[in-house]
């Protein structure tokens, strides 16, 4: 069974023909979340933009029946190499000890400074737990 989430509560509506997330086979696949608040406002400070973007990601995950502690893979897109350190500071606070695998690249994105997407487990997070190698 596939479930599509068009818009999560507290998020601005999608600006294109896509779902905010798709739940399939025990996983949720999110679309790229950007630093727009529900009112369409983007914070000025980059670290606040990261917090807004990751907060949007959390809302989508929770709507899908998942959560930050169940994220297994993150893809992050920044627009300037100097954003890496402030991004990492906010990201580390946000994810805490639940450190997913991650790819971060620097790309040119239309009128935004970053975009973050992820794949997470839906349901019981104990199935996603594992040891360290």
PDB file of C-alpha atoms in Angstrom:
ATOM      1  CA  UNK A   1       0.000   0.000   0.000  1.00  0.00           C
ATOM      2  CA  UNK A   2       1.228   3.481  -0.852  1.00  0.00           C
ATOM      3  CA  UNK A   3       0.046   6.564   1.024  1.00  0.00           C
ATOM      4  CA  UNK A   4       0.726  10.064  -0.298  1.00  0.00           C
ATOM      5  CA  UNK A   5       0.837  13.090   1.982  1.00  0.00           C
ATOM      6  CA  UNK A   6       0.064  16.226   0.019  1.00  0.00           C
ATOM      7  CA  UNK A   7       0.677  18.762   2.805  1.00  0.00           C
ATOM      8  CA  UNK A   8       1.596  18.355   6.460  1.00  0.00           C
ATOM      9  CA  UNK A   9      -0.094  20.540   9.092  1.00  0.00           C
ATOM     10  CA  UNK A  10       1.792  23.796   9.686  1.00  0.00           C
ATOM     11  CA  UNK A  11       3.512  23.781   6.309  1.00  0.00           C
ATOM     12  CA  UNK A  12       2.969  26.047   3.356  1.00  0.00           C
ATOM     13  CA  UNK A  13       1.157  24.246   0.522  1.00  0.00           C
ATOM     14  CA  UNK A  14       3.292  22.525  -2.123  1.00  0.00           C
ATOM     15  CA  UNK A  15       4.313  24.794  -4.984  1.00  0.00           C
ATOM     16  CA  UNK A  16       4.259  22.047  -7.588  1.00  0.00           C
ATOM     17  CA  UNK A  17       2.680  18.735  -8.591  1.00  0.00           C
ATOM     18  CA  UNK A  18       4.226  16.572  -5.867  1.00  0.00           C
ATOM     19  CA  UNK A  19       3.510  15.097  -2.445  1.00  0.00           C
ATOM     20  CA  UNK A  20       5.305  16.285   0.701  1.00  0.00           C
ATOM     21  CA  UNK A  21       5.936  12.608   1.443  1.00  0.00           C
ATOM     22  CA  UNK A  22       5.133   9.116   0.238  1.00  0.00           C
ATOM     23  CA  UNK A  23       4.815   6.190   2.648  1.00  0.00           C
ATOM     24  CA  UNK A  24       5.572   2.777   1.122  1.00  0.00           C
ATOM     25  CA  UNK A  25       6.854  -0.578   2.399  1.00  0.00           C
ATOM     26  CA  UNK A  26       7.491   0.645   5.942  1.00  0.00           C
ATOM     27  CA  UNK A  27       9.406   3.768   4.911  1.00  0.00           C
ATOM     28  CA  UNK A  28       8.569   7.421   4.363  1.00  0.00           C
ATOM     29  CA  UNK A  29      10.290   9.290   1.545  1.00  0.00           C
ATOM     30  CA  UNK A  30      10.088  13.053   1.958  1.00  0.00           C
ATOM     31  CA  UNK A  31      10.291  15.692  -0.689  1.00  0.00           C
ATOM     32  CA  UNK A  32      12.958  18.350  -0.261  1.00  0.00           C
ATOM     33  CA  UNK A  33      11.986  20.702   2.546  1.00  0.00           C
ATOM     34  CA  UNK A  34      12.942  24.357   2.244  1.00  0.00           C
ATOM     35  CA  UNK A  35      13.216  27.141   4.838  1.00  0.00           C
ATOM     36  CA  UNK A  36       9.739  28.640   4.312  1.00  0.00           C
ATOM     37  CA  UNK A  37       7.507  28.993   7.341  1.00  0.00           C
ATOM     38  CA  UNK A  38       3.785  28.251   6.922  1.00  0.00           C
ATOM     39  CA  UNK A  39       3.215  31.957   6.284  1.00  0.00           C
ATOM     40  CA  UNK A  40       5.715  31.861   3.400  1.00  0.00           C
ATOM     41  CA  UNK A  41       8.318  33.885   5.318  1.00  0.00           C
ATOM     42  CA  UNK A  42      11.984  32.823   5.193  1.00  0.00           C
ATOM     43  CA  UNK A  43      14.113  33.777   8.215  1.00  0.00           C
ATOM     44  CA  UNK A  44      17.061  36.064   7.455  1.00  0.00           C
ATOM     45  CA  UNK A  45      19.807  34.283   9.420  1.00  0.00           C
ATOM     46  CA  UNK A  46      21.076  31.081   7.799  1.00  0.00           C
ATOM     47  CA  UNK A  47      20.994  29.075  11.052  1.00  0.00           C
ATOM     48  CA  UNK A  48      17.340  30.078  11.518  1.00  0.00           C
ATOM     49  CA  UNK A  49      16.679  28.939   7.946  1.00  0.00           C
ATOM     50  CA  UNK A  50      18.187  25.552   8.811  1.00  0.00           C
ATOM     51  CA  UNK A  51      15.965  25.312  11.919  1.00  0.00           C
ATOM     52  CA  UNK A  52      12.877  26.153   9.849  1.00  0.00           C
ATOM     53  CA  UNK A  53      13.819  23.643   7.149  1.00  0.00           C
ATOM     54  CA  UNK A  54      14.438  20.840   9.659  1.00  0.00           C
ATOM     55  CA  UNK A  55      11.267  21.774  11.561  1.00  0.00           C
ATOM     56  CA  UNK A  56       9.335  21.380   8.301  1.00  0.00           C
ATOM     57  CA  UNK A  57      10.990  17.989   7.831  1.00  0.00           C
ATOM     58  CA  UNK A  58       9.918  16.968  11.362  1.00  0.00           C
ATOM     59  CA  UNK A  59       6.295  17.972  10.601  1.00  0.00           C
ATOM     60  CA  UNK A  60       6.221  15.871   7.440  1.00  0.00           C
ATOM     61  CA  UNK A  61       7.725  12.867   9.237  1.00  0.00           C
ATOM     62  CA  UNK A  62       5.254  13.081  12.114  1.00  0.00           C
ATOM     63  CA  UNK A  63       2.332  13.359   9.684  1.00  0.00           C
ATOM     64  CA  UNK A  64       3.616  10.161   8.049  1.00  0.00           C
ATOM     65  CA  UNK A  65       3.787   8.302  11.379  1.00  0.00           C
ATOM     66  CA  UNK A  66       7.552   8.577  11.760  1.00  0.00           C
ATOM     67  CA  UNK A  67       9.966  10.919  13.521  1.00  0.00           C
ATOM     68  CA  UNK A  68      13.451  12.368  13.614  1.00  0.00           C
ATOM     69  CA  UNK A  69      14.769   9.374  15.573  1.00  0.00           C
ATOM     70  CA  UNK A  70      13.645   7.082  12.742  1.00  0.00           C
ATOM     71  CA  UNK A  71      15.494   8.833   9.905  1.00  0.00           C
ATOM     72  CA  UNK A  72      17.948   6.526   8.147  1.00  0.00           C
ATOM     73  CA  UNK A  73      19.201   8.739   5.284  1.00  0.00           C
ATOM     74  CA  UNK A  74      19.384  12.483   4.697  1.00  0.00           C
ATOM     75  CA  UNK A  75      20.274  14.352   1.515  1.00  0.00           C
ATOM     76  CA  UNK A  76      21.131  18.005   2.131  1.00  0.00           C
ATOM     77  CA  UNK A  77      21.679  20.627  -0.548  1.00  0.00           C
ATOM     78  CA  UNK A  78      23.476  23.860   0.378  1.00  0.00           C
ATOM     79  CA  UNK A  79      24.230  26.764  -1.946  1.00  0.00           C
ATOM     80  CA  UNK A  80      27.631  27.839  -0.588  1.00  0.00           C
ATOM     81  CA  UNK A  81      30.543  25.897   0.940  1.00  0.00           C
ATOM     82  CA  UNK A  82      30.748  28.288   3.911  1.00  0.00           C
ATOM     83  CA  UNK A  83      27.254  27.147   4.970  1.00  0.00           C
ATOM     84  CA  UNK A  84      28.597  23.730   5.965  1.00  0.00           C
ATOM     85  CA  UNK A  85      29.715  24.607   9.514  1.00  0.00           C
ATOM     86  CA  UNK A  86      26.568  26.504  10.582  1.00  0.00           C
ATOM     87  CA  UNK A  87      24.442  23.791   8.948  1.00  0.00           C
ATOM     88  CA  UNK A  88      26.304  21.085  10.880  1.00  0.00           C
ATOM     89  CA  UNK A  89      25.831  22.933  14.207  1.00  0.00           C
ATOM     90  CA  UNK A  90      22.052  23.154  13.829  1.00  0.00           C
ATOM     91  CA  UNK A  91      21.807  19.672  12.290  1.00  0.00           C
ATOM     92  CA  UNK A  92      23.737  18.101  15.212  1.00  0.00           C
ATOM     93  CA  UNK A  93      21.432  19.772  17.755  1.00  0.00           C
ATOM     94  CA  UNK A  94      18.352  18.732  15.802  1.00  0.00           C
ATOM     95  CA  UNK A  95      19.235  15.049  15.334  1.00  0.00           C
ATOM     96  CA  UNK A  96      21.129  14.567  18.621  1.00  0.00           C
ATOM     97  CA  UNK A  97      22.284  10.973  19.024  1.00  0.00           C
ATOM     98  CA  UNK A  98      20.026   9.701  16.197  1.00  0.00           C
ATOM     99  CA  UNK A  99      22.629  10.247  13.493  1.00  0.00           C
ATOM    100  CA  UNK A 100      21.375   9.110  10.089  1.00  0.00           C
ATOM    101  CA  UNK A 101      23.564   8.477   7.078  1.00  0.00           C
ATOM    102  CA  UNK A 102      23.922  11.744   5.155  1.00  0.00           C
ATOM    103  CA  UNK A 103      25.030  13.203   1.847  1.00  0.00           C
ATOM    104  CA  UNK A 104      25.587  16.956   1.638  1.00  0.00           C
ATOM    105  CA  UNK A 105      26.337  18.737  -1.610  1.00  0.00           C
ATOM    106  CA  UNK A 106      26.738  22.335  -2.685  1.00  0.00           C
ATOM    107  CA  UNK A 107      24.507  23.227  -5.635  1.00  0.00           C
ATOM    108  CA  UNK A 108      22.723  26.152  -7.191  1.00  0.00           C
ATOM    109  CA  UNK A 109      19.075  26.176  -6.084  1.00  0.00           C
ATOM    110  CA  UNK A 110      16.515  28.749  -7.221  1.00  0.00           C
ATOM    111  CA  UNK A 111      15.866  31.536  -4.637  1.00  0.00           C
ATOM    112  CA  UNK A 112      16.589  29.418  -1.508  1.00  0.00           C
ATOM    113  CA  UNK A 113      19.720  28.704   0.507  1.00  0.00           C
ATOM    114  CA  UNK A 114      19.150  25.031   1.320  1.00  0.00           C
ATOM    115  CA  UNK A 115      16.900  22.021   0.841  1.00  0.00           C
ATOM    116  CA  UNK A 116      16.792  18.808   2.903  1.00  0.00           C
ATOM    117  CA  UNK A 117      15.079  15.479   2.181  1.00  0.00           C
ATOM    118  CA  UNK A 118      15.161  12.152   3.960  1.00  0.00           C
ATOM    119  CA  UNK A 119      14.076   8.531   4.162  1.00  0.00           C
ATOM    120  CA  UNK A 120      12.787   7.258   7.510  1.00  0.00           C
ATOM    121  CA  UNK A 121      11.248   4.151   9.017  1.00  0.00           C
ATOM    122  CA  UNK A 122       7.512   4.345   9.747  1.00  0.00           C
ATOM    123  CA  UNK A 123       6.171   2.746  12.910  1.00  0.00           C
ATOM    124  CA  UNK A 124       8.169   1.172  15.724  1.00  0.00           C
ATOM    125  CA  UNK A 125      11.604   2.795  15.878  1.00  0.00           C
ATOM    126  CA  UNK A 126      13.053  -0.217  17.738  1.00  0.00           C
ATOM    127  CA  UNK A 127      13.266  -1.969  14.383  1.00  0.00           C
ATOM    128  CA  UNK A 128      15.537   0.851  13.149  1.00  0.00           C
ATOM    129  CA  UNK A 129      17.880   0.641  16.157  1.00  0.00           C
ATOM    130  CA  UNK A 130      21.284  -0.833  15.692  1.00  0.00           C
ATOM    131  CA  UNK A 131      24.706  -0.948  17.185  1.00  0.00           C
ATOM    132  CA  UNK A 132      27.794   0.909  16.145  1.00  0.00           C
ATOM    133  CA  UNK A 133      30.454  -0.759  14.103  1.00  0.00           C
TER     134      UNK A 133
END
